Amino acid sequence: MQTCLVVDDSRVVRRAARGILEKHGFAVEEAADGAQALHRCREALPDLVLLDWNMPVMDGIEFLRHARREFGPDRPPIMLCTTEASLERIVEALGGGAQEYIMKPFDEAILTGKLATLGLLPAEAP
């Protein structure tokens, strides 16, 4: 079973993401900030991190930088999931090592489409 760490300071967002991910066969862990997420990754590296940008303690970009230094450029795949919509922010996240970027609010189709792009779910038939 594939694992996903959902990192967001909003319990509602974590719950929504959990519901979609579990429906598609993922085991889901949660963290409320980047520091908790880094600790969880050190314990057991997930197959995917779904990461918010704006959080207390350690924000998403700081977590991304730590994760890439500590675990390497590709593992785990990190998908930013945020309200940060400017091109500069998207470039910063992807340049910092995120593999994908989705905007809040997201729905099942958006999230599963990105998971398929990452090779974590089968692609939908046309």
GROMACS .gro file of N, CA, C and O in nm:
model
  504
    1MET      N    1   0.085  -0.118   0.000
    1MET     CA    2   0.000   0.000   0.000
    1MET      C    3   0.089   0.124   0.000
    1MET      O    4   0.185   0.132   0.076
    2GLN      N    5   0.056   0.219  -0.086
    2GLN     CA    6   0.133   0.343  -0.093
    2GLN      C    7   0.095   0.433   0.026
    2GLN      O    8  -0.017   0.428   0.075
    3THR      N    9   0.192   0.514   0.067
    3THR     CA   10   0.169   0.601   0.182
    3THR      C   11   0.179   0.747   0.140
    3THR      O   12   0.255   0.783   0.049
    4CYS      N   13   0.101   0.830   0.206
    4CYS     CA   14   0.105   0.974   0.182
    4CYS      C   15   0.103   1.046   0.316
    4CYS      O   16   0.024   1.012   0.405
    5LEU      N   17   0.189   1.144   0.329
    5LEU     CA   18   0.190   1.233   0.444
    5LEU      C   19   0.124   1.363   0.401
    5LEU      O   20   0.173   1.431   0.310
    6VAL      N   21   0.011   1.396   0.461
    6VAL     CA   22  -0.062   1.519   0.432
    6VAL      C   23  -0.021   1.622   0.537
    6VAL      O   24  -0.041   1.602   0.656
    7VAL      N   25   0.038   1.732   0.489
    7VAL     CA   26   0.093   1.834   0.579
    7VAL      C   27   0.017   1.964   0.556
    7VAL      O   28   0.031   2.028   0.452
    8ASP      N   29  -0.064   2.002   0.654
    8ASP     CA   30  -0.145   2.123   0.644
    8ASP      C   31  -0.188   2.163   0.784
    8ASP      O   32  -0.221   2.075   0.864
    9ASP      N   33  -0.188   2.292   0.813
    9ASP     CA   34  -0.231   2.336   0.945
    9ASP      C   35  -0.384   2.334   0.959
    9ASP      O   36  -0.435   2.346   1.068
   10SER      N   37  -0.455   2.313   0.850
   10SER     CA   38  -0.601   2.304   0.853
   10SER      C   39  -0.645   2.159   0.865
   10SER      O   40  -0.620   2.077   0.776
   11ARG      N   41  -0.714   2.129   0.974
   11ARG     CA   42  -0.766   1.994   0.993
   11ARG      C   43  -0.868   1.959   0.884
   11ARG      O   44  -0.875   1.845   0.839
   12VAL      N   45  -0.945   2.057   0.838
   12VAL     CA   46  -1.045   2.035   0.734
   12VAL      C   47  -0.977   1.992   0.603
   12VAL      O   48  -1.021   1.897   0.538
   13VAL      N   49  -0.869   2.059   0.566
   13VAL     CA   50  -0.797   2.024   0.444
   13VAL      C   51  -0.734   1.886   0.459
   13VAL      O   52  -0.740   1.804   0.366
   14ARG      N   53  -0.676   1.858   0.573
   14ARG     CA   54  -0.617   1.725   0.595
   14ARG      C   55  -0.723   1.616   0.583
   14ARG      O   56  -0.701   1.513   0.521
   15ARG      N   57  -0.840   1.640   0.640
   15ARG     CA   58  -0.948   1.542   0.636
   15ARG      C   59  -0.997   1.521   0.492
   15ARG      O   60  -1.021   1.408   0.450
   16ALA      N   61  -1.011   1.630   0.416
   16ALA     CA   62  -1.057   1.620   0.276
   16ALA      C   63  -0.956   1.542   0.193
   16ALA      O   64  -0.993   1.452   0.116
   17ALA      N   65  -0.828   1.575   0.208
   17ALA     CA   66  -0.724   1.503   0.134
   17ALA      C   67  -0.720   1.357   0.174
   17ALA      O   68  -0.708   1.268   0.088
   18ARG      N   69  -0.731   1.330   0.302
   18ARG     CA   70  -0.730   1.192   0.352
   18ARG      C   71  -0.842   1.111   0.286
   18ARG      O   72  -0.820   0.999   0.241
   19GLY      N   73  -0.961   1.168   0.280
   19GLY     CA   74  -1.075   1.097   0.221
   19GLY      C   75  -1.049   1.057   0.077
   19GLY      O   76  -1.076   0.944   0.037
   20ILE      N   77  -0.995   1.150  -0.002
   20ILE     CA   78  -0.965   1.122  -0.142
   20ILE      C   79  -0.855   1.017  -0.153
   20ILE      O   80  -0.866   0.920  -0.229
   21LEU      N   81  -0.749   1.037  -0.079
   21LEU     CA   82  -0.634   0.947  -0.088
   21LEU      C   83  -0.668   0.805  -0.043
   21LEU      O   84  -0.630   0.708  -0.108
   22GLU      N   85  -0.740   0.793   0.067
   22GLU     CA   86  -0.777   0.660   0.116
   22GLU      C   87  -0.870   0.590   0.017
   22GLU      O   88  -0.859   0.469  -0.003
   23LYS      N   89  -0.958   0.666  -0.047
   23LYS     CA   90  -1.047   0.609  -0.149
   23LYS      C   91  -0.967   0.546  -0.262
   23LYS      O   92  -1.011   0.450  -0.325
   24HIS      N   93  -0.846   0.600  -0.286
   24HIS     CA   94  -0.761   0.549  -0.395
   24HIS      C   95  -0.647   0.460  -0.344
   24HIS      O   96  -0.547   0.442  -0.413
   25GLY      N   97  -0.666   0.407  -0.224
   25GLY     CA   98  -0.576   0.303  -0.176
   25GLY      C   99  -0.453   0.347  -0.099
   25GLY      O  100  -0.366   0.266  -0.070
   26PHE      N  101  -0.443   0.475  -0.064
   26PHE     CA  102  -0.328   0.523   0.012
   26PHE      C  103  -0.350   0.506   0.162
   26PHE      O  104  -0.462   0.525   0.211
   27ALA      N  105  -0.244   0.475   0.233
   27ALA     CA  106  -0.242   0.486   0.378
   27ALA      C  107  -0.196   0.629   0.407
   27ALA      O  108  -0.096   0.674   0.350
   28VAL      N  109  -0.268   0.700   0.492
   28VAL     CA  110  -0.244   0.843   0.511
   28VAL      C  111  -0.201   0.871   0.655
   28VAL      O  112  -0.261   0.824   0.750
   29GLU      N  113  -0.094   0.949   0.666
   29GLU     CA  114  -0.050   1.008   0.792
   29GLU      C  115  -0.069   1.158   0.780
   29GLU      O  116  -0.072   1.212   0.668
   30GLU      N  117  -0.077   1.227   0.892
   30GLU     CA  118  -0.099   1.371   0.891
   30GLU      C  119   0.004   1.443   0.977
   30GLU      O  120   0.055   1.387   1.073
   31ALA      N  121   0.032   1.568   0.938
   31ALA     CA  122   0.116   1.657   1.017
   31ALA      C  123   0.058   1.798   1.003
   31ALA      O  124   0.009   1.835   0.896
   32ALA      N  125   0.066   1.876   1.111
   32ALA     CA  126   0.008   2.010   1.112
   32ALA      C  127   0.106   2.119   1.073
   32ALA      O  128   0.067   2.235   1.058
   33ASP      N  129   0.234   2.083   1.059
   33ASP     CA  130   0.334   2.183   1.018
   33ASP      C  131   0.457   2.110   0.964
   33ASP      O  132   0.467   1.987   0.974
   34GLY      N  133   0.548   2.186   0.908
   34GLY     CA  134   0.666   2.128   0.846
   34GLY      C  135   0.758   2.057   0.943
   34GLY      O  136   0.821   1.956   0.907
   35ALA      N  137   0.767   2.105   1.066
   35ALA     CA  138   0.853   2.040   1.165
   35ALA      C  139   0.801   1.900   1.198
   35ALA      O  140   0.879   1.804   1.203
   36GLN      N  141   0.669   1.888   1.219
   36GLN     CA  142   0.610   1.756   1.243
   36GLN      C  143   0.632   1.666   1.122
   36GLN      O  144   0.662   1.547   1.137
   37ALA      N  145   0.616   1.723   1.003
   37ALA     CA  146   0.633   1.645   0.881
   37ALA      C  147   0.776   1.593   0.867
   37ALA      O  148   0.797   1.477   0.830
   38LEU      N  149   0.874   1.677   0.895
   38LEU     CA  150   1.013   1.635   0.886
   38LEU      C  151   1.041   1.521   0.984
   38LEU      O  152   1.105   1.421   0.949
   39HIS      N  153   0.988   1.531   1.105
   39HIS     CA  154   1.002   1.425   1.204
   39HIS      C  155   0.941   1.294   1.153
   39HIS      O  156   1.003   1.188   1.162
   40ARG      N  157   0.821   1.302   1.097
   40ARG     CA  158   0.755   1.182   1.044
   40ARG      C  159   0.833   1.121   0.929
   40ARG      O  160   0.843   0.999   0.917
   41CYS      N  161   0.888   1.205   0.842
   41CYS     CA  162   0.968   1.154   0.729
   41CYS      C  163   1.094   1.085   0.777
   41CYS      O  164   1.139   0.987   0.717
   42ARG      N  165   1.152   1.136   0.884
   42ARG     CA  166   1.271   1.072   0.940
   42ARG      C  167   1.239   0.935   0.997
   42ARG      O  168   1.322   0.845   0.995
   43GLU      N  169   1.118   0.920   1.051
   43GLU     CA  170   1.075   0.791   1.105
   43GLU      C  171   1.047   0.690   0.994
   43GLU      O  172   1.086   0.574   1.004
   44ALA      N  173   0.977   0.735   0.891
   44ALA     CA  174   0.941   0.647   0.778
   44ALA      C  175   0.909   0.735   0.658
   44ALA      O  176   0.812   0.811   0.662
   45LEU      N  177   0.989   0.726   0.555
   45LEU     CA  178   0.972   0.809   0.437
   45LEU      C  179   0.845   0.765   0.361
   45LEU      O  180   0.835   0.649   0.322
   46PRO      N  181   0.750   0.857   0.341
   46PRO     CA  182   0.628   0.819   0.268
   46PRO      C  183   0.654   0.813   0.116
   46PRO      O  184   0.756   0.860   0.068
   47ASP      N  185   0.557   0.758   0.045
   47ASP     CA  186   0.565   0.753  -0.101
   47ASP      C  187   0.530   0.888  -0.164
   47ASP      O  188   0.562   0.912  -0.280
   48LEU      N  189   0.465   0.976  -0.086
   48LEU     CA  190   0.425   1.109  -0.133
   48LEU      C  191   0.405   1.200  -0.014
   48LEU      O  192   0.358   1.156   0.091
   49VAL      N  193   0.440   1.328  -0.032
   49VAL     CA  194   0.406   1.431   0.066
   49VAL      C  195   0.317   1.533  -0.006
   49VAL      O  196   0.356   1.587  -0.109
   50LEU      N  197   0.198   1.555   0.049
   50LEU     CA  198   0.107   1.659   0.002
   50LEU      C  199   0.124   1.774   0.099
   50LEU      O  200   0.092   1.762   0.217
   51LEU      N  201   0.178   1.886   0.052
   51LEU     CA  202   0.235   1.989   0.140
   51LEU      C  203   0.173   2.126   0.121
   51LEU      O  204   0.174   2.180   0.010
   52ASP      N  205   0.123   2.183   0.230
   52ASP     CA  206   0.075   2.321   0.230
   52ASP      C  207   0.195   2.415   0.235
   52ASP      O  208   0.304   2.377   0.278
   53TRP      N  209   0.177   2.537   0.188
   53TRP     CA  210   0.284   2.636   0.190
   53TRP      C  211   0.287   2.711   0.323
   53TRP      O  212   0.388   2.717   0.391
   54ASN      N  213   0.174   2.772   0.360
   54ASN     CA  214   0.166   2.863   0.475
   54ASN      C  215   0.121   2.789   0.600
   54ASN      O  216   0.004   2.755   0.615
   55MET      N  217   0.218   2.765   0.689
   55MET     CA  218   0.191   2.696   0.815
   55MET      C  219   0.278   2.757   0.924
   55MET      O  220   0.383   2.813   0.895
   56PRO      N  221   0.235   2.743   1.049
   56PRO     CA  222   0.320   2.789   1.159
   56PRO      C  223   0.439   2.694   1.181
   56PRO      O  224   0.444   2.587   1.121
   57VAL      N  225   0.529   2.732   1.265
   57VAL     CA  226   0.647   2.656   1.309
   57VAL      C  227   0.748   2.641   1.194
   57VAL      O  228   0.856   2.694   1.202
   58MET      N  229   0.712   2.566   1.090
   58MET     CA  230   0.797   2.552   0.971
   58MET      C  231   0.704   2.549   0.850
   58MET      O  232   0.619   2.461   0.840
   59ASP      N  233   0.722   2.646   0.760
   59ASP     CA  234   0.633   2.650   0.643
   59ASP      C  235   0.674   2.545   0.540
   59ASP      O  236   0.773   2.474   0.554
   60GLY      N  237   0.593   2.535   0.435
   60GLY     CA  238   0.614   2.431   0.335
   60GLY      C  239   0.745   2.443   0.260
   60GLY      O  240   0.811   2.342   0.232
   61ILE      N  241   0.784   2.564   0.225
   61ILE     CA  242   0.909   2.582   0.150
   61ILE      C  243   1.029   2.546   0.237
   61ILE      O  244   1.124   2.483   0.189
   62GLU      N  245   1.025   2.582   0.363
   62GLU     CA  246   1.134   2.545   0.452
   62GLU      C  247   1.141   2.392   0.467
   62GLU      O  248   1.248   2.333   0.463
   63PHE      N  249   1.025   2.327   0.481
   63PHE     CA  250   1.023   2.180   0.486
   63PHE      C  251   1.081   2.123   0.358
   63PHE      O  252   1.162   2.030   0.361
   64LEU      N  253   1.040   2.177   0.244
   64LEU     CA  254   1.087   2.129   0.113
   64LEU      C  255   1.240   2.136   0.107
   64LEU      O  256   1.305   2.040   0.065
   65ARG      N  257   1.297   2.245   0.149
   65ARG     CA  258   1.443   2.260   0.147
   65ARG      C  259   1.512   2.158   0.237
   65ARG      O  260   1.611   2.096   0.199
   66HIS      N  261   1.458   2.142   0.358
   66HIS     CA  262   1.515   2.043   0.450
   66HIS      C  263   1.504   1.902   0.392
   66HIS      O  264   1.600   1.824   0.399
   67ALA      N  265   1.387   1.870   0.338
   67ALA     CA  266   1.364   1.734   0.285
   67ALA      C  267   1.458   1.705   0.169
   67ALA      O  268   1.514   1.595   0.161
   68ARG      N  269   1.479   1.800   0.082
   68ARG     CA  270   1.567   1.776  -0.033
   68ARG      C  271   1.712   1.762   0.010
   68ARG      O  272   1.785   1.680  -0.044
   69ARG      N  273   1.755   1.839   0.109
   69ARG     CA  274   1.892   1.825   0.161
   69ARG      C  275   1.910   1.690   0.229
   69ARG      O  276   2.013   1.625   0.215
   70GLU      N  277   1.809   1.648   0.303
   70GLU     CA  278   1.822   1.528   0.385
   70GLU      C  279   1.793   1.398   0.309
   70GLU      O  280   1.861   1.298   0.332
   71PHE      N  281   1.694   1.399   0.222
   71PHE     CA  282   1.650   1.274   0.159
   71PHE      C  283   1.682   1.266   0.010
   71PHE      O  284   1.661   1.162  -0.051
   72GLY      N  285   1.728   1.375  -0.049
   72GLY     CA  286   1.764   1.373  -0.190
   72GLY      C  287   1.664   1.446  -0.277
   72GLY      O  288   1.561   1.492  -0.230
   73PRO      N  289   1.694   1.456  -0.406
   73PRO     CA  290   1.615   1.540  -0.496
   73PRO      C  291   1.482   1.481  -0.540
   73PRO      O  292   1.396   1.555  -0.588
   74ASP      N  293   1.462   1.351  -0.524
   74ASP     CA  294   1.342   1.289  -0.580
   74ASP      C  295   1.253   1.217  -0.481
   74ASP      O  296   1.138   1.188  -0.511
   75ARG      N  297   1.307   1.182  -0.365
   75ARG     CA  298   1.231   1.104  -0.268
   75ARG      C  299   1.217   1.182  -0.141
   75ARG      O  300   1.316   1.235  -0.092
   76PRO      N  301   1.099   1.190  -0.087
   76PRO     CA  302   0.976   1.147  -0.150
   76PRO      C  303   0.927   1.252  -0.250
   76PRO      O  304   0.965   1.369  -0.239
   77PRO      N  305   0.842   1.213  -0.346
   77PRO     CA  306   0.780   1.315  -0.431
   77PRO      C  307   0.699   1.411  -0.342
   77PRO      O  308   0.632   1.366  -0.248
   78ILE      N  309   0.709   1.538  -0.370
   78ILE     CA  310   0.639   1.639  -0.292
   78ILE      C  311   0.549   1.720  -0.384
   78ILE      O  312   0.594   1.772  -0.485
   79MET      N  313   0.421   1.727  -0.346
   79MET     CA  314   0.323   1.805  -0.419
   79MET      C  315   0.276   1.919  -0.330
   79MET      O  316   0.218   1.895  -0.226
   80LEU      N  317   0.307   2.043  -0.372
   80LEU     CA  318   0.258   2.159  -0.300
   80LEU      C  319   0.109   2.172  -0.325
   80LEU      O  320   0.063   2.158  -0.439
   81CYS      N  321   0.033   2.201  -0.222
   81CYS     CA  322  -0.111   2.219  -0.231
   81CYS      C  323  -0.142   2.346  -0.152
   81CYS      O  324  -0.143   2.345  -0.030
   82THR      N  325  -0.165   2.457  -0.223
   82THR     CA  326  -0.165   2.585  -0.156
   82THR      C  327  -0.254   2.688  -0.225
   82THR      O  328  -0.301   2.666  -0.336
   83THR      N  329  -0.273   2.800  -0.158
   83THR     CA  330  -0.344   2.914  -0.218
   83THR      C  331  -0.247   3.009  -0.287
   83THR      O  332  -0.290   3.104  -0.350
   84GLU      N  333  -0.118   2.982  -0.276
   84GLU     CA  334  -0.017   3.067  -0.340
   84GLU      C  335  -0.023   3.047  -0.491
   84GLU      O  336   0.021   2.946  -0.543
   85ALA      N  337  -0.077   3.147  -0.562
   85ALA     CA  338  -0.107   3.129  -0.704
   85ALA      C  339  -0.014   3.202  -0.799
   85ALA      O  340  -0.022   3.183  -0.919
   86SER      N  341   0.075   3.284  -0.747
   86SER     CA  342   0.159   3.363  -0.837
   86SER      C  343   0.262   3.274  -0.907
   86SER      O  344   0.308   3.174  -0.852
   87LEU      N  345   0.296   3.312  -1.028
   87LEU     CA  346   0.395   3.238  -1.105
   87LEU      C  347   0.527   3.229  -1.030
   87LEU      O  348   0.594   3.125  -1.031
   88GLU      N  349   0.565   3.337  -0.961
   88GLU     CA  350   0.690   3.337  -0.886
   88GLU      C  351   0.692   3.228  -0.779
   88GLU      O  352   0.792   3.162  -0.756
   89ARG      N  353   0.577   3.210  -0.711
   89ARG     CA  354   0.568   3.109  -0.606
   89ARG      C  355   0.575   2.968  -0.665
   89ARG      O  356   0.640   2.879  -0.611
   90ILE      N  357   0.507   2.948  -0.777
   90ILE     CA  358   0.509   2.817  -0.843
   90ILE      C  359   0.651   2.783  -0.887
   90ILE      O  360   0.700   2.673  -0.863
   91VAL      N  361   0.718   2.880  -0.946
   91VAL     CA  362   0.857   2.860  -0.990
   91VAL      C  363   0.947   2.831  -0.870
   91VAL      O  364   1.033   2.743  -0.875
   92GLU      N  365   0.926   2.904  -0.760
   92GLU     CA  366   1.005   2.881  -0.639
   92GLU      C  367   0.986   2.738  -0.586
   92GLU      O  368   1.084   2.671  -0.552
   93ALA      N  369   0.863   2.692  -0.583
   93ALA     CA  370   0.835   2.557  -0.531
   93ALA      C  371   0.894   2.450  -0.622
   93ALA      O  372   0.961   2.358  -0.574
   94LEU      N  373   0.871   2.462  -0.751
   94LEU     CA  374   0.923   2.361  -0.844
   94LEU      C  375   1.076   2.368  -0.851
   94LEU      O  376   1.142   2.264  -0.857
   95GLY      N  377   1.131   2.488  -0.845
   95GLY     CA  378   1.276   2.503  -0.843
   95GLY      C  379   1.338   2.451  -0.715
   95GLY      O  380   1.454   2.410  -0.713
   96GLY      N  381   1.260   2.451  -0.607
   96GLY     CA  382   1.309   2.401  -0.479
   96GLY      C  383   1.299   2.251  -0.463
   96GLY      O  384   1.343   2.196  -0.364
   97GLY      N  385   1.239   2.185  -0.562
   97GLY     CA  386   1.235   2.040  -0.557
   97GLY      C  387   1.098   1.976  -0.551
   97GLY      O  388   1.088   1.854  -0.544
   98ALA      N  389   0.991   2.056  -0.554
   98ALA     CA  390   0.857   1.996  -0.559
   98ALA      C  391   0.834   1.938  -0.699
   98ALA      O  392   0.878   1.996  -0.798
   99GLN      N  393   0.767   1.824  -0.704
   99GLN     CA  394   0.740   1.762  -0.834
   99GLN      C  395   0.609   1.812  -0.895
   99GLN      O  396   0.594   1.810  -1.016
  100GLU      N  397   0.514   1.853  -0.812
  100GLU     CA  398   0.385   1.900  -0.861
  100GLU      C  399   0.335   2.014  -0.773
  100GLU      O  400   0.384   2.035  -0.663
  101TYR      N  401   0.231   2.081  -0.824
  101TYR     CA  402   0.178   2.199  -0.757
  101TYR      C  403   0.029   2.205  -0.789
  101TYR      O  404  -0.008   2.204  -0.905
  102ILE      N  405  -0.056   2.206  -0.686
  102ILE     CA  406  -0.200   2.224  -0.708
  102ILE      C  407  -0.251   2.336  -0.620
  102ILE      O  408  -0.194   2.366  -0.516
  103MET      N  409  -0.358   2.397  -0.667
  103MET     CA  410  -0.417   2.509  -0.596
  103MET      C  411  -0.532   2.463  -0.508
  103MET      O  412  -0.605   2.371  -0.543
  104LYS      N  413  -0.549   2.530  -0.394
  104LYS     CA  414  -0.667   2.512  -0.310
  104LYS      C  415  -0.772   2.609  -0.361
  104LYS      O  416  -0.737   2.721  -0.398
  105PRO      N  417  -0.897   2.574  -0.359
  105PRO     CA  418  -0.947   2.441  -0.321
  105PRO      C  419  -0.926   2.342  -0.435
  105PRO      O  420  -0.932   2.379  -0.552
  106PHE      N  421  -0.900   2.218  -0.399
  106PHE     CA  422  -0.882   2.112  -0.498
  106PHE      C  423  -0.998   2.015  -0.485
  106PHE      O  424  -1.069   2.016  -0.385
  107ASP      N  425  -1.015   1.933  -0.586
  107ASP     CA  426  -1.116   1.828  -0.578
  107ASP      C  427  -1.051   1.695  -0.614
  107ASP      O  428  -0.931   1.688  -0.642
  108GLU      N  429  -1.130   1.591  -0.613
  108GLU     CA  430  -1.078   1.457  -0.639
  108GLU      C  431  -1.014   1.446  -0.777
  108GLU      O  432  -0.907   1.389  -0.792
  109ALA      N  433  -1.077   1.504  -0.878
  109ALA     CA  434  -1.025   1.496  -1.014
  109ALA      C  435  -0.888   1.563  -1.025
  109ALA      O  436  -0.797   1.510  -1.090
  110ILE      N  437  -0.873   1.678  -0.965
  110ILE     CA  438  -0.745   1.750  -0.970
  110ILE      C  439  -0.637   1.669  -0.900
  110ILE      O  440  -0.529   1.647  -0.955
  111LEU      N  441  -0.667   1.623  -0.779
  111LEU     CA  442  -0.566   1.549  -0.702
  111LEU      C  443  -0.530   1.417  -0.769
  111LEU      O  444  -0.411   1.386  -0.784
  112THR      N  445  -0.628   1.342  -0.813
  112THR     CA  446  -0.597   1.214  -0.875
  112THR      C  447  -0.526   1.232  -1.010
  112THR      O  448  -0.443   1.150  -1.047
  113GLY      N  449  -0.558   1.339  -1.081
  113GLY     CA  450  -0.486   1.367  -1.206
  113GLY      C  451  -0.338   1.390  -1.181
  113GLY      O  452  -0.253   1.340  -1.255
  114LYS      N  453  -0.305   1.466  -1.078
  114LYS     CA  454  -0.165   1.490  -1.043
  114LYS      C  455  -0.098   1.362  -0.994
  114LYS      O  456   0.019   1.337  -1.023
  115LEU      N  457  -0.172   1.280  -0.919
  115LEU     CA  458  -0.116   1.152  -0.873
  115LEU      C  459  -0.084   1.062  -0.992
  115LEU      O  460   0.018   0.993  -0.992
  116ALA      N  461  -0.170   1.065  -1.093
  116ALA     CA  462  -0.143   0.986  -1.214
  116ALA      C  463  -0.020   1.041  -1.285
  116ALA      O  464   0.064   0.964  -1.334
  117THR      N  465  -0.007   1.173  -1.292
  117THR     CA  466   0.111   1.235  -1.355
  117THR      C  467   0.239   1.190  -1.284
  117THR      O  468   0.341   1.166  -1.350
  118LEU      N  469   0.233   1.176  -1.153
  118LEU     CA  470   0.349   1.131  -1.076
  118LEU      C  471   0.370   0.979  -1.084
  118LEU      O  472   0.468   0.928  -1.031
  119GLY      N  473   0.278   0.909  -1.148
  119GLY     CA  474   0.289   0.764  -1.157
  119GLY      C  475   0.243   0.691  -1.033
  119GLY      O  476   0.270   0.572  -1.016
  120LEU      N  477   0.170   0.760  -0.946
  120LEU     CA  478   0.123   0.699  -0.821
  120LEU      C  479  -0.018   0.640  -0.834
  120LEU      O  480  -0.063   0.570  -0.745
  121LEU      N  481  -0.086   0.674  -0.941
  121LEU     CA  482  -0.216   0.616  -0.975
  121LEU      C  483  -0.216   0.589  -1.125
  121LEU      O  484  -0.148   0.659  -1.201
  122PRO      N  485  -0.294   0.491  -1.169
  122PRO     CA  486  -0.305   0.468  -1.313
  122PRO      C  487  -0.369   0.589  -1.382
  122PRO      O  488  -0.456   0.654  -1.324
  123ALA      N  489  -0.327   0.615  -1.503
  123ALA     CA  490  -0.386   0.726  -1.580
  123ALA      C  491  -0.528   0.687  -1.619
  123ALA      O  492  -0.556   0.571  -1.648
  124GLU      N  493  -0.615   0.787  -1.620
  124GLU     CA  494  -0.754   0.765  -1.661
  124GLU      C  495  -0.760   0.738  -1.810
  124GLU      O  496  -0.688   0.801  -1.888
  125ALA      N  497  -0.846   0.647  -1.850
  125ALA     CA  498  -0.866   0.622  -1.993
  125ALA      C  499  -0.942   0.739  -2.052
  125ALA      O  500  -1.029   0.795  -1.987
  126PRO      N  501  -0.910   0.779  -2.176
  126PRO     CA  502  -0.979   0.894  -2.237
  126PRO      C  503  -1.124   0.866  -2.263
  126PRO      O  504  -1.171   0.760  -2.271
   0.00000   0.00000   0.00000
